[in-house]
Amino acid sequence: MADRDSKDAAAGDAYGDSSLPNPYAGLPQQPPHIEGFQVWRAPAQEGFGEKFKRKTMENPFVPIGCGLTAAALIYGISTFSSGNRRRSQTMMRARVLFQGLTLAAILVGVAVNGMKSKK
């Protein structure tokens, strides 16, 4: 083991050897200024809350449809457990209707955003 350590140290191994040159030493800290060009900066990452709020403002019918679907499902399950089969069946049909309307809202939103990007 001692032979390997001395051999690596003699060969200038990069394991902890501070005598190696820094490859970034001569590079400028800022990009050069070229007339007519601007430096592109990546936009800041948006969090879940900001993205949810932005998407809700773009297409408010999707979260409304999701809420109505969930409400119909929960109410339908509760009426089924209480024994009211007619009301339960009606709520399950309403759930399917709300799911369809939510899917239509998603598709309309995708189409509208697709048309915006072409302009």
Short mmCIF file of N, CA, C and O in Angstrom, two decimals:
data_model
loop_
_atom_site.label_atom_id
_atom_site.label_comp_id
_atom_site.label_asym_id
_atom_site.label_seq_id
_atom_site.Cartn_x
_atom_site.Cartn_y
_atom_site.Cartn_z
N MET A 1 0.83 -1.18 0.00
CA MET A 1 0.00 0.00 0.00
C MET A 1 0.87 1.24 0.00
O MET A 1 0.54 2.21 -0.64
N ALA A 2 1.98 1.19 0.71
CA ALA A 2 2.88 2.33 0.76
C ALA A 2 3.50 2.57 -0.60
O ALA A 2 3.78 3.69 -0.98
N ASP A 3 3.75 1.49 -1.37
CA ASP A 3 4.30 1.65 -2.72
C ASP A 3 3.33 2.40 -3.62
O ASP A 3 3.72 3.24 -4.41
N ARG A 4 2.04 2.10 -3.51
CA ARG A 4 1.05 2.77 -4.36
C ARG A 4 0.96 4.25 -4.02
O ARG A 4 0.89 5.09 -4.91
N ASP A 5 0.93 4.59 -2.72
CA ASP A 5 0.84 6.00 -2.32
C ASP A 5 2.04 6.79 -2.80
O ASP A 5 1.90 7.90 -3.31
N SER A 6 3.23 6.25 -2.67
CA SER A 6 4.42 6.97 -3.11
C SER A 6 4.47 7.06 -4.62
O SER A 6 4.91 8.06 -5.18
N LYS A 7 3.98 6.03 -5.30
CA LYS A 7 3.98 6.03 -6.76
C LYS A 7 3.01 7.10 -7.28
O LYS A 7 3.30 7.85 -8.19
N ASP A 8 1.78 7.19 -6.65
CA ASP A 8 0.80 8.19 -7.07
C ASP A 8 1.29 9.60 -6.77
O ASP A 8 1.09 10.51 -7.55
N ALA A 9 1.94 9.80 -5.65
CA ALA A 9 2.44 11.12 -5.30
C ALA A 9 3.55 11.53 -6.25
O ALA A 9 3.65 12.70 -6.65
N ALA A 10 4.38 10.60 -6.66
CA ALA A 10 5.46 10.91 -7.58
C ALA A 10 4.91 11.23 -8.97
O ALA A 10 5.49 12.03 -9.71
N ALA A 11 3.78 10.62 -9.34
CA ALA A 11 3.21 10.84 -10.68
C ALA A 11 2.38 12.11 -10.73
O ALA A 11 1.86 12.47 -11.79
N GLY A 12 2.21 12.82 -9.62
CA GLY A 12 1.41 14.05 -9.63
C GLY A 12 -0.06 13.75 -9.68
O GLY A 12 -0.81 14.36 -10.42
N ASP A 13 -0.51 12.78 -8.90
CA ASP A 13 -1.90 12.37 -8.88
C ASP A 13 -2.79 13.52 -8.39
O ASP A 13 -2.36 14.34 -7.59
N ALA A 14 -4.03 13.58 -8.86
CA ALA A 14 -4.94 14.68 -8.54
C ALA A 14 -5.62 14.53 -7.20
O ALA A 14 -6.45 15.33 -6.84
N TYR A 15 -5.30 13.51 -6.45
CA TYR A 15 -5.92 13.30 -5.15
C TYR A 15 -5.31 14.25 -4.13
O TYR A 15 -4.34 13.95 -3.48
N GLY A 16 -5.87 15.43 -3.99
CA GLY A 16 -5.41 16.37 -2.99
C GLY A 16 -4.15 17.12 -3.37
O GLY A 16 -3.57 17.80 -2.54
N ASP A 17 -3.71 17.04 -4.61
CA ASP A 17 -2.48 17.73 -5.01
C ASP A 17 -2.85 19.15 -5.43
O ASP A 17 -3.52 19.37 -6.43
N SER A 18 -2.42 20.13 -4.66
CA SER A 18 -2.77 21.52 -4.96
C SER A 18 -1.77 22.17 -5.92
O SER A 18 -1.90 23.33 -6.24
N SER A 19 -0.80 21.41 -6.40
CA SER A 19 0.17 21.99 -7.32
C SER A 19 -0.33 21.98 -8.76
O SER A 19 0.33 22.53 -9.64
N LEU A 20 -1.50 21.38 -9.01
CA LEU A 20 -2.06 21.36 -10.37
C LEU A 20 -2.62 22.73 -10.69
O LEU A 20 -3.17 23.43 -9.84
N PRO A 21 -2.52 23.16 -11.95
CA PRO A 21 -3.03 24.49 -12.31
C PRO A 21 -4.57 24.49 -12.34
O PRO A 21 -5.21 23.49 -12.60
N ASN A 22 -5.14 25.66 -12.06
CA ASN A 22 -6.59 25.84 -12.10
C ASN A 22 -7.01 26.05 -13.55
O ASN A 22 -6.55 26.99 -14.21
N PRO A 23 -7.88 25.21 -14.10
CA PRO A 23 -8.26 25.36 -15.52
C PRO A 23 -9.10 26.61 -15.78
O PRO A 23 -9.23 27.04 -16.91
N TYR A 24 -9.68 27.23 -14.75
CA TYR A 24 -10.51 28.41 -14.92
C TYR A 24 -9.78 29.70 -14.54
O TYR A 24 -10.40 30.76 -14.44
N ALA A 25 -8.48 29.64 -14.36
CA ALA A 25 -7.73 30.78 -13.83
C ALA A 25 -7.74 31.98 -14.77
O ALA A 25 -7.92 33.11 -14.33
N GLY A 26 -7.64 31.82 -16.06
CA GLY A 26 -7.53 32.96 -16.96
C GLY A 26 -8.84 33.43 -17.54
O GLY A 26 -8.87 34.39 -18.31
N LEU A 27 -9.95 32.80 -17.20
CA LEU A 27 -11.23 33.16 -17.79
C LEU A 27 -11.84 34.37 -17.08
O LEU A 27 -11.71 34.52 -15.87
N PRO A 28 -12.52 35.25 -17.81
CA PRO A 28 -13.16 36.42 -17.18
C PRO A 28 -14.37 35.99 -16.35
O PRO A 28 -15.00 34.97 -16.61
N GLN A 29 -14.71 36.79 -15.36
CA GLN A 29 -15.85 36.49 -14.50
C GLN A 29 -17.17 36.80 -15.20
O GLN A 29 -18.16 36.16 -14.94
N GLN A 30 -17.21 37.78 -16.07
CA GLN A 30 -18.40 38.17 -16.80
C GLN A 30 -18.19 37.90 -18.29
O GLN A 30 -17.08 38.00 -18.77
N PRO A 31 -19.26 37.61 -19.03
CA PRO A 31 -19.11 37.42 -20.47
C PRO A 31 -18.76 38.76 -21.14
O PRO A 31 -19.09 39.82 -20.62
N PRO A 32 -18.10 38.71 -22.28
CA PRO A 32 -17.73 39.97 -22.94
C PRO A 32 -18.96 40.69 -23.47
O PRO A 32 -19.97 40.08 -23.81
N HIS A 33 -18.88 42.02 -23.54
CA HIS A 33 -19.98 42.82 -24.06
C HIS A 33 -19.81 42.93 -25.57
O HIS A 33 -18.80 43.43 -26.06
N ILE A 34 -20.81 42.46 -26.30
CA ILE A 34 -20.82 42.54 -27.76
C ILE A 34 -22.00 43.42 -28.14
O ILE A 34 -23.13 43.14 -27.76
N GLU A 35 -21.73 44.45 -28.90
CA GLU A 35 -22.78 45.39 -29.26
C GLU A 35 -23.85 44.71 -30.09
O GLU A 35 -23.56 43.99 -31.04
N GLY A 36 -25.11 44.92 -29.72
CA GLY A 36 -26.23 44.32 -30.43
C GLY A 36 -26.68 42.99 -29.85
O GLY A 36 -27.68 42.45 -30.29
N PHE A 37 -25.96 42.45 -28.90
CA PHE A 37 -26.34 41.18 -28.28
C PHE A 37 -26.55 41.38 -26.79
O PHE A 37 -25.90 42.20 -26.17
N GLN A 38 -27.46 40.60 -26.24
CA GLN A 38 -27.70 40.65 -24.80
C GLN A 38 -27.45 39.26 -24.22
O GLN A 38 -27.68 38.25 -24.88
N VAL A 39 -26.99 39.24 -23.00
CA VAL A 39 -26.74 37.98 -22.31
C VAL A 39 -28.08 37.40 -21.88
O VAL A 39 -28.91 38.09 -21.30
N TRP A 40 -28.32 36.13 -22.21
CA TRP A 40 -29.55 35.46 -21.83
C TRP A 40 -29.40 34.94 -20.41
O TRP A 40 -28.44 34.28 -20.05
N ARG A 41 -30.35 35.28 -19.59
CA ARG A 41 -30.35 34.79 -18.22
C ARG A 41 -31.56 33.87 -18.04
O ARG A 41 -32.66 34.19 -18.48
N ALA A 42 -31.34 32.76 -17.40
CA ALA A 42 -32.42 31.80 -17.16
C ALA A 42 -33.43 32.43 -16.19
O ALA A 42 -33.06 33.09 -15.23
N PRO A 43 -34.72 32.23 -16.46
CA PRO A 43 -35.72 32.77 -15.54
C PRO A 43 -35.66 32.06 -14.20
O PRO A 43 -35.24 30.90 -14.10
N ALA A 44 -36.09 32.74 -13.17
CA ALA A 44 -36.09 32.16 -11.83
C ALA A 44 -37.08 31.00 -11.77
O ALA A 44 -38.13 31.03 -12.41
N GLN A 45 -36.73 29.98 -11.03
CA GLN A 45 -37.61 28.83 -10.87
C GLN A 45 -38.83 29.23 -10.05
O GLN A 45 -38.71 29.87 -9.02
N GLU A 46 -40.03 28.88 -10.55
CA GLU A 46 -41.23 29.18 -9.79
C GLU A 46 -41.61 27.96 -8.96
O GLU A 46 -41.44 26.82 -9.38
N GLY A 47 -42.10 28.22 -7.79
CA GLY A 47 -42.50 27.16 -6.88
C GLY A 47 -43.87 26.60 -7.23
O GLY A 47 -44.54 27.05 -8.17
N PHE A 48 -44.30 25.62 -6.45
CA PHE A 48 -45.60 24.99 -6.70
C PHE A 48 -46.74 25.99 -6.56
O PHE A 48 -47.65 26.03 -7.39
N GLY A 49 -46.69 26.83 -5.53
CA GLY A 49 -47.78 27.78 -5.30
C GLY A 49 -47.91 28.79 -6.43
O GLY A 49 -49.02 29.08 -6.88
N GLU A 50 -46.77 29.33 -6.88
CA GLU A 50 -46.81 30.31 -7.97
C GLU A 50 -47.31 29.68 -9.27
O GLU A 50 -48.09 30.27 -10.02
N LYS A 51 -46.85 28.45 -9.55
CA LYS A 51 -47.28 27.78 -10.78
C LYS A 51 -48.77 27.44 -10.72
O LYS A 51 -49.48 27.61 -11.71
N PHE A 52 -49.24 26.98 -9.57
CA PHE A 52 -50.66 26.66 -9.41
C PHE A 52 -51.52 27.90 -9.62
O PHE A 52 -52.53 27.87 -10.32
N LYS A 53 -51.10 29.02 -9.03
CA LYS A 53 -51.85 30.27 -9.18
C LYS A 53 -51.86 30.74 -10.64
O LYS A 53 -52.90 31.14 -11.17
N ARG A 54 -50.70 30.64 -11.31
CA ARG A 54 -50.62 31.07 -12.72
C ARG A 54 -51.50 30.19 -13.60
O ARG A 54 -52.26 30.70 -14.44
N LYS A 55 -51.44 28.87 -13.41
CA LYS A 55 -52.24 27.97 -14.23
C LYS A 55 -53.74 28.13 -13.94
O LYS A 55 -54.56 28.00 -14.84
N THR A 56 -54.09 28.42 -12.69
CA THR A 56 -55.49 28.64 -12.34
C THR A 56 -56.01 29.91 -12.99
O THR A 56 -57.16 29.95 -13.46
N MET A 57 -55.18 30.95 -13.05
CA MET A 57 -55.60 32.19 -13.71
C MET A 57 -55.72 32.00 -15.23
O MET A 57 -56.56 32.62 -15.86
N GLU A 58 -54.88 31.12 -15.80
CA GLU A 58 -54.95 30.88 -17.25
C GLU A 58 -56.22 30.12 -17.62
O GLU A 58 -56.83 30.38 -18.64
N ASN A 59 -56.60 29.12 -16.82
CA ASN A 59 -57.76 28.30 -17.12
C ASN A 59 -58.48 27.96 -15.81
O ASN A 59 -58.24 26.90 -15.23
N PRO A 60 -59.37 28.83 -15.34
CA PRO A 60 -60.00 28.61 -14.03
C PRO A 60 -61.02 27.47 -14.02
O PRO A 60 -61.41 27.00 -12.95
N PHE A 61 -61.46 26.99 -15.18
CA PHE A 61 -62.48 25.95 -15.21
C PHE A 61 -61.94 24.57 -14.82
O PHE A 61 -62.70 23.71 -14.39
N VAL A 62 -60.64 24.35 -14.96
CA VAL A 62 -60.07 23.05 -14.60
C VAL A 62 -60.13 22.81 -13.09
O VAL A 62 -60.65 21.78 -12.66
N PRO A 63 -59.63 23.72 -12.24
CA PRO A 63 -59.75 23.44 -10.80
C PRO A 63 -61.21 23.44 -10.31
O PRO A 63 -61.55 22.69 -9.39
N ILE A 64 -62.07 24.24 -10.94
CA ILE A 64 -63.49 24.22 -10.57
C ILE A 64 -64.08 22.86 -10.90
O ILE A 64 -64.79 22.25 -10.08
N GLY A 65 -63.78 22.33 -12.08
CA GLY A 65 -64.27 21.01 -12.48
C GLY A 65 -63.72 19.90 -11.60
O GLY A 65 -64.44 18.96 -11.25
N CYS A 66 -62.45 20.01 -11.21
CA CYS A 66 -61.87 19.01 -10.30
C CYS A 66 -62.57 19.04 -8.94
O CYS A 66 -62.86 18.00 -8.36
N GLY A 67 -62.87 20.24 -8.46
CA GLY A 67 -63.57 20.36 -7.18
C GLY A 67 -64.98 19.80 -7.24
O GLY A 67 -65.43 19.09 -6.32
N LEU A 68 -65.70 20.10 -8.33
CA LEU A 68 -67.05 19.57 -8.48
C LEU A 68 -67.04 18.04 -8.61
O LEU A 68 -67.91 17.36 -8.07
N THR A 69 -66.06 17.51 -9.34
CA THR A 69 -65.93 16.06 -9.48
C THR A 69 -65.69 15.40 -8.13
O THR A 69 -66.33 14.40 -7.78
N ALA A 70 -64.77 15.97 -7.35
CA ALA A 70 -64.48 15.41 -6.03
C ALA A 70 -65.68 15.52 -5.11
O ALA A 70 -65.98 14.58 -4.35
N ALA A 71 -66.39 16.64 -5.17
CA ALA A 71 -67.56 16.82 -4.31
C ALA A 71 -68.65 15.81 -4.67
O ALA A 71 -69.28 15.21 -3.77
N ALA A 72 -68.89 15.60 -5.96
CA ALA A 72 -69.90 14.62 -6.39
C ALA A 72 -69.50 13.21 -5.97
O ALA A 72 -70.36 12.42 -5.54
N LEU A 73 -68.23 12.89 -6.07
CA LEU A 73 -67.76 11.57 -5.66
C LEU A 73 -67.93 11.35 -4.16
O LEU A 73 -68.47 10.32 -3.73
N ILE A 74 -67.52 12.32 -3.37
CA ILE A 74 -67.63 12.18 -1.92
C ILE A 74 -69.09 12.09 -1.48
O ILE A 74 -69.47 11.24 -0.66
N TYR A 75 -69.93 12.96 -2.06
CA TYR A 75 -71.35 12.92 -1.69
C TYR A 75 -72.00 11.63 -2.17
O TYR A 75 -72.84 11.04 -1.47
N GLY A 76 -71.63 11.16 -3.34
CA GLY A 76 -72.18 9.90 -3.85
C GLY A 76 -71.79 8.72 -2.99
O GLY A 76 -72.61 7.82 -2.73
N ILE A 77 -70.56 8.68 -2.53
CA ILE A 77 -70.12 7.58 -1.65
C ILE A 77 -70.84 7.64 -0.31
O ILE A 77 -71.24 6.62 0.24
N SER A 78 -71.00 8.87 0.21
CA SER A 78 -71.69 8.98 1.51
C SER A 78 -73.16 8.58 1.41
O SER A 78 -73.69 7.95 2.33
N THR A 79 -73.83 8.94 0.31
CA THR A 79 -75.23 8.53 0.17
C THR A 79 -75.34 7.03 -0.09
O THR A 79 -76.31 6.40 0.32
N PHE A 80 -74.34 6.44 -0.73
CA PHE A 80 -74.35 5.00 -0.94
C PHE A 80 -74.21 4.26 0.38
O PHE A 80 -74.89 3.25 0.63
N SER A 81 -73.33 4.77 1.25
CA SER A 81 -73.14 4.11 2.54
C SER A 81 -74.36 4.28 3.46
O SER A 81 -74.60 3.45 4.33
N SER A 82 -75.14 5.34 3.25
CA SER A 82 -76.34 5.53 4.07
C SER A 82 -77.53 4.75 3.53
O SER A 82 -78.56 4.68 4.19
N GLY A 83 -77.40 4.19 2.33
CA GLY A 83 -78.46 3.34 1.79
C GLY A 83 -79.34 4.01 0.75
O GLY A 83 -80.27 3.38 0.25
N ASN A 84 -79.11 5.24 0.39
CA ASN A 84 -79.92 5.94 -0.59
C ASN A 84 -79.34 5.66 -1.98
O ASN A 84 -78.51 6.39 -2.50
N ARG A 85 -79.80 4.57 -2.58
CA ARG A 85 -79.22 4.14 -3.86
C ARG A 85 -79.56 5.09 -5.01
O ARG A 85 -78.73 5.32 -5.88
N ARG A 86 -80.75 5.63 -5.02
CA ARG A 86 -81.15 6.52 -6.12
C ARG A 86 -80.26 7.78 -6.13
O ARG A 86 -79.76 8.19 -7.16
N ARG A 87 -80.07 8.40 -4.97
CA ARG A 87 -79.25 9.61 -4.89
C ARG A 87 -77.79 9.28 -5.21
O ARG A 87 -77.09 10.04 -5.87
N SER A 88 -77.32 8.12 -4.75
CA SER A 88 -75.95 7.70 -5.03
C SER A 88 -75.73 7.53 -6.53
O SER A 88 -74.71 7.97 -7.07
N GLN A 89 -76.68 6.90 -7.21
CA GLN A 89 -76.56 6.70 -8.66
C GLN A 89 -76.58 8.04 -9.38
O GLN A 89 -75.81 8.26 -10.32
N THR A 90 -77.41 8.96 -8.94
CA THR A 90 -77.46 10.30 -9.54
C THR A 90 -76.13 11.03 -9.36
O THR A 90 -75.64 11.67 -10.29
N MET A 91 -75.53 10.92 -8.19
CA MET A 91 -74.26 11.60 -7.94
C MET A 91 -73.11 10.97 -8.74
O MET A 91 -72.20 11.67 -9.18
N MET A 92 -73.15 9.67 -8.95
CA MET A 92 -72.11 9.04 -9.76
C MET A 92 -72.24 9.49 -11.22
O MET A 92 -71.23 9.69 -11.91
N ARG A 93 -73.46 9.66 -11.68
CA ARG A 93 -73.66 10.18 -13.04
C ARG A 93 -73.19 11.63 -13.13
O ARG A 93 -72.60 12.04 -14.13
N ALA A 94 -73.46 12.40 -12.09
CA ALA A 94 -72.98 13.79 -12.05
C ALA A 94 -71.46 13.83 -12.04
O ALA A 94 -70.84 14.69 -12.69
N ARG A 95 -70.83 12.89 -11.33
CA ARG A 95 -69.37 12.83 -11.29
C ARG A 95 -68.81 12.60 -12.69
O ARG A 95 -67.86 13.26 -13.11
N VAL A 96 -69.42 11.68 -13.44
CA VAL A 96 -68.96 11.41 -14.80
C VAL A 96 -69.15 12.65 -15.67
O VAL A 96 -68.27 13.00 -16.48
N LEU A 97 -70.26 13.35 -15.50
CA LEU A 97 -70.50 14.58 -16.26
C LEU A 97 -69.44 15.64 -15.93
O LEU A 97 -68.86 16.26 -16.84
N PHE A 98 -69.14 15.82 -14.63
CA PHE A 98 -68.13 16.80 -14.23
C PHE A 98 -66.74 16.41 -14.74
O PHE A 98 -65.95 17.28 -15.11
N GLN A 99 -66.44 15.12 -14.75
CA GLN A 99 -65.16 14.68 -15.29
C GLN A 99 -65.06 15.02 -16.77
O GLN A 99 -64.02 15.46 -17.25
N GLY A 100 -66.14 14.80 -17.50
CA GLY A 100 -66.14 15.13 -18.93
C GLY A 100 -65.97 16.63 -19.17
O GLY A 100 -65.22 17.05 -20.06
N LEU A 101 -66.65 17.43 -18.37
CA LEU A 101 -66.52 18.89 -18.51
C LEU A 101 -65.10 19.35 -18.15
O LEU A 101 -64.56 20.27 -18.78
N THR A 102 -64.51 18.72 -17.14
CA THR A 102 -63.12 19.06 -16.77
C THR A 102 -62.17 18.71 -17.90
O THR A 102 -61.27 19.48 -18.23
N LEU A 103 -62.36 17.54 -18.49
CA LEU A 103 -61.51 17.13 -19.61
C LEU A 103 -61.68 18.09 -20.79
O LEU A 103 -60.69 18.48 -21.44
N ALA A 104 -62.91 18.52 -21.05
CA ALA A 104 -63.15 19.49 -22.13
C ALA A 104 -62.46 20.82 -21.82
O ALA A 104 -61.88 21.45 -22.71
N ALA A 105 -62.48 21.24 -20.56
CA ALA A 105 -61.81 22.49 -20.17
C ALA A 105 -60.30 22.38 -20.36
O ALA A 105 -59.65 23.33 -20.81
N ILE A 106 -59.74 21.22 -20.05
CA ILE A 106 -58.30 21.01 -20.26
C ILE A 106 -57.97 21.09 -21.75
O ILE A 106 -57.01 21.76 -22.15
N LEU A 107 -58.76 20.43 -22.58
CA LEU A 107 -58.50 20.44 -24.02
C LEU A 107 -58.65 21.83 -24.61
O LEU A 107 -57.86 22.24 -25.46
N VAL A 108 -59.67 22.58 -24.18
CA VAL A 108 -59.84 23.95 -24.66
C VAL A 108 -58.66 24.81 -24.23
O VAL A 108 -58.14 25.62 -25.00
N GLY A 109 -58.22 24.65 -22.99
CA GLY A 109 -57.07 25.41 -22.50
C GLY A 109 -55.80 25.10 -23.28
O GLY A 109 -55.02 26.01 -23.59
N VAL A 110 -55.58 23.83 -23.61
CA VAL A 110 -54.40 23.46 -24.41
C VAL A 110 -54.50 24.08 -25.80
O VAL A 110 -53.51 24.59 -26.33
N ALA A 111 -55.69 24.04 -26.40
CA ALA A 111 -55.86 24.62 -27.73
C ALA A 111 -55.64 26.13 -27.71
O ALA A 111 -55.00 26.68 -28.61
N VAL A 112 -56.17 26.82 -26.71
CA VAL A 112 -56.01 28.27 -26.61
C VAL A 112 -54.53 28.62 -26.43
O VAL A 112 -54.02 29.55 -27.06
N ASN A 113 -53.83 27.90 -25.56
CA ASN A 113 -52.41 28.16 -25.36
C ASN A 113 -51.60 27.84 -26.60
O ASN A 113 -50.61 28.50 -26.90
N GLY A 114 -52.02 26.84 -27.37
CA GLY A 114 -51.36 26.53 -28.63
C GLY A 114 -51.53 27.64 -29.66
O GLY A 114 -50.62 27.95 -30.42
N MET A 115 -52.70 28.24 -29.67
CA MET A 115 -52.96 29.35 -30.60
C MET A 115 -52.17 30.59 -30.18
O MET A 115 -51.73 31.35 -31.04
N LYS A 116 -52.00 30.81 -28.88
CA LYS A 116 -51.25 31.97 -28.40
C LYS A 116 -49.79 31.86 -28.81
O LYS A 116 -49.18 32.86 -29.18
N SER A 117 -49.20 30.68 -28.74
CA SER A 117 -47.78 30.53 -29.03
C SER A 117 -47.50 30.71 -30.51
O SER A 117 -46.38 31.05 -30.88
N LYS A 118 -48.48 30.48 -31.40
CA LYS A 118 -48.25 30.64 -32.84
C LYS A 118 -48.25 32.11 -33.25
O LYS A 118 -47.72 32.46 -34.27
N LYS A 119 -48.87 32.97 -32.45
CA LYS A 119 -48.97 34.39 -32.82
C LYS A 119 -47.69 35.12 -32.57
O LYS A 119 -46.77 34.95 -32.05
#
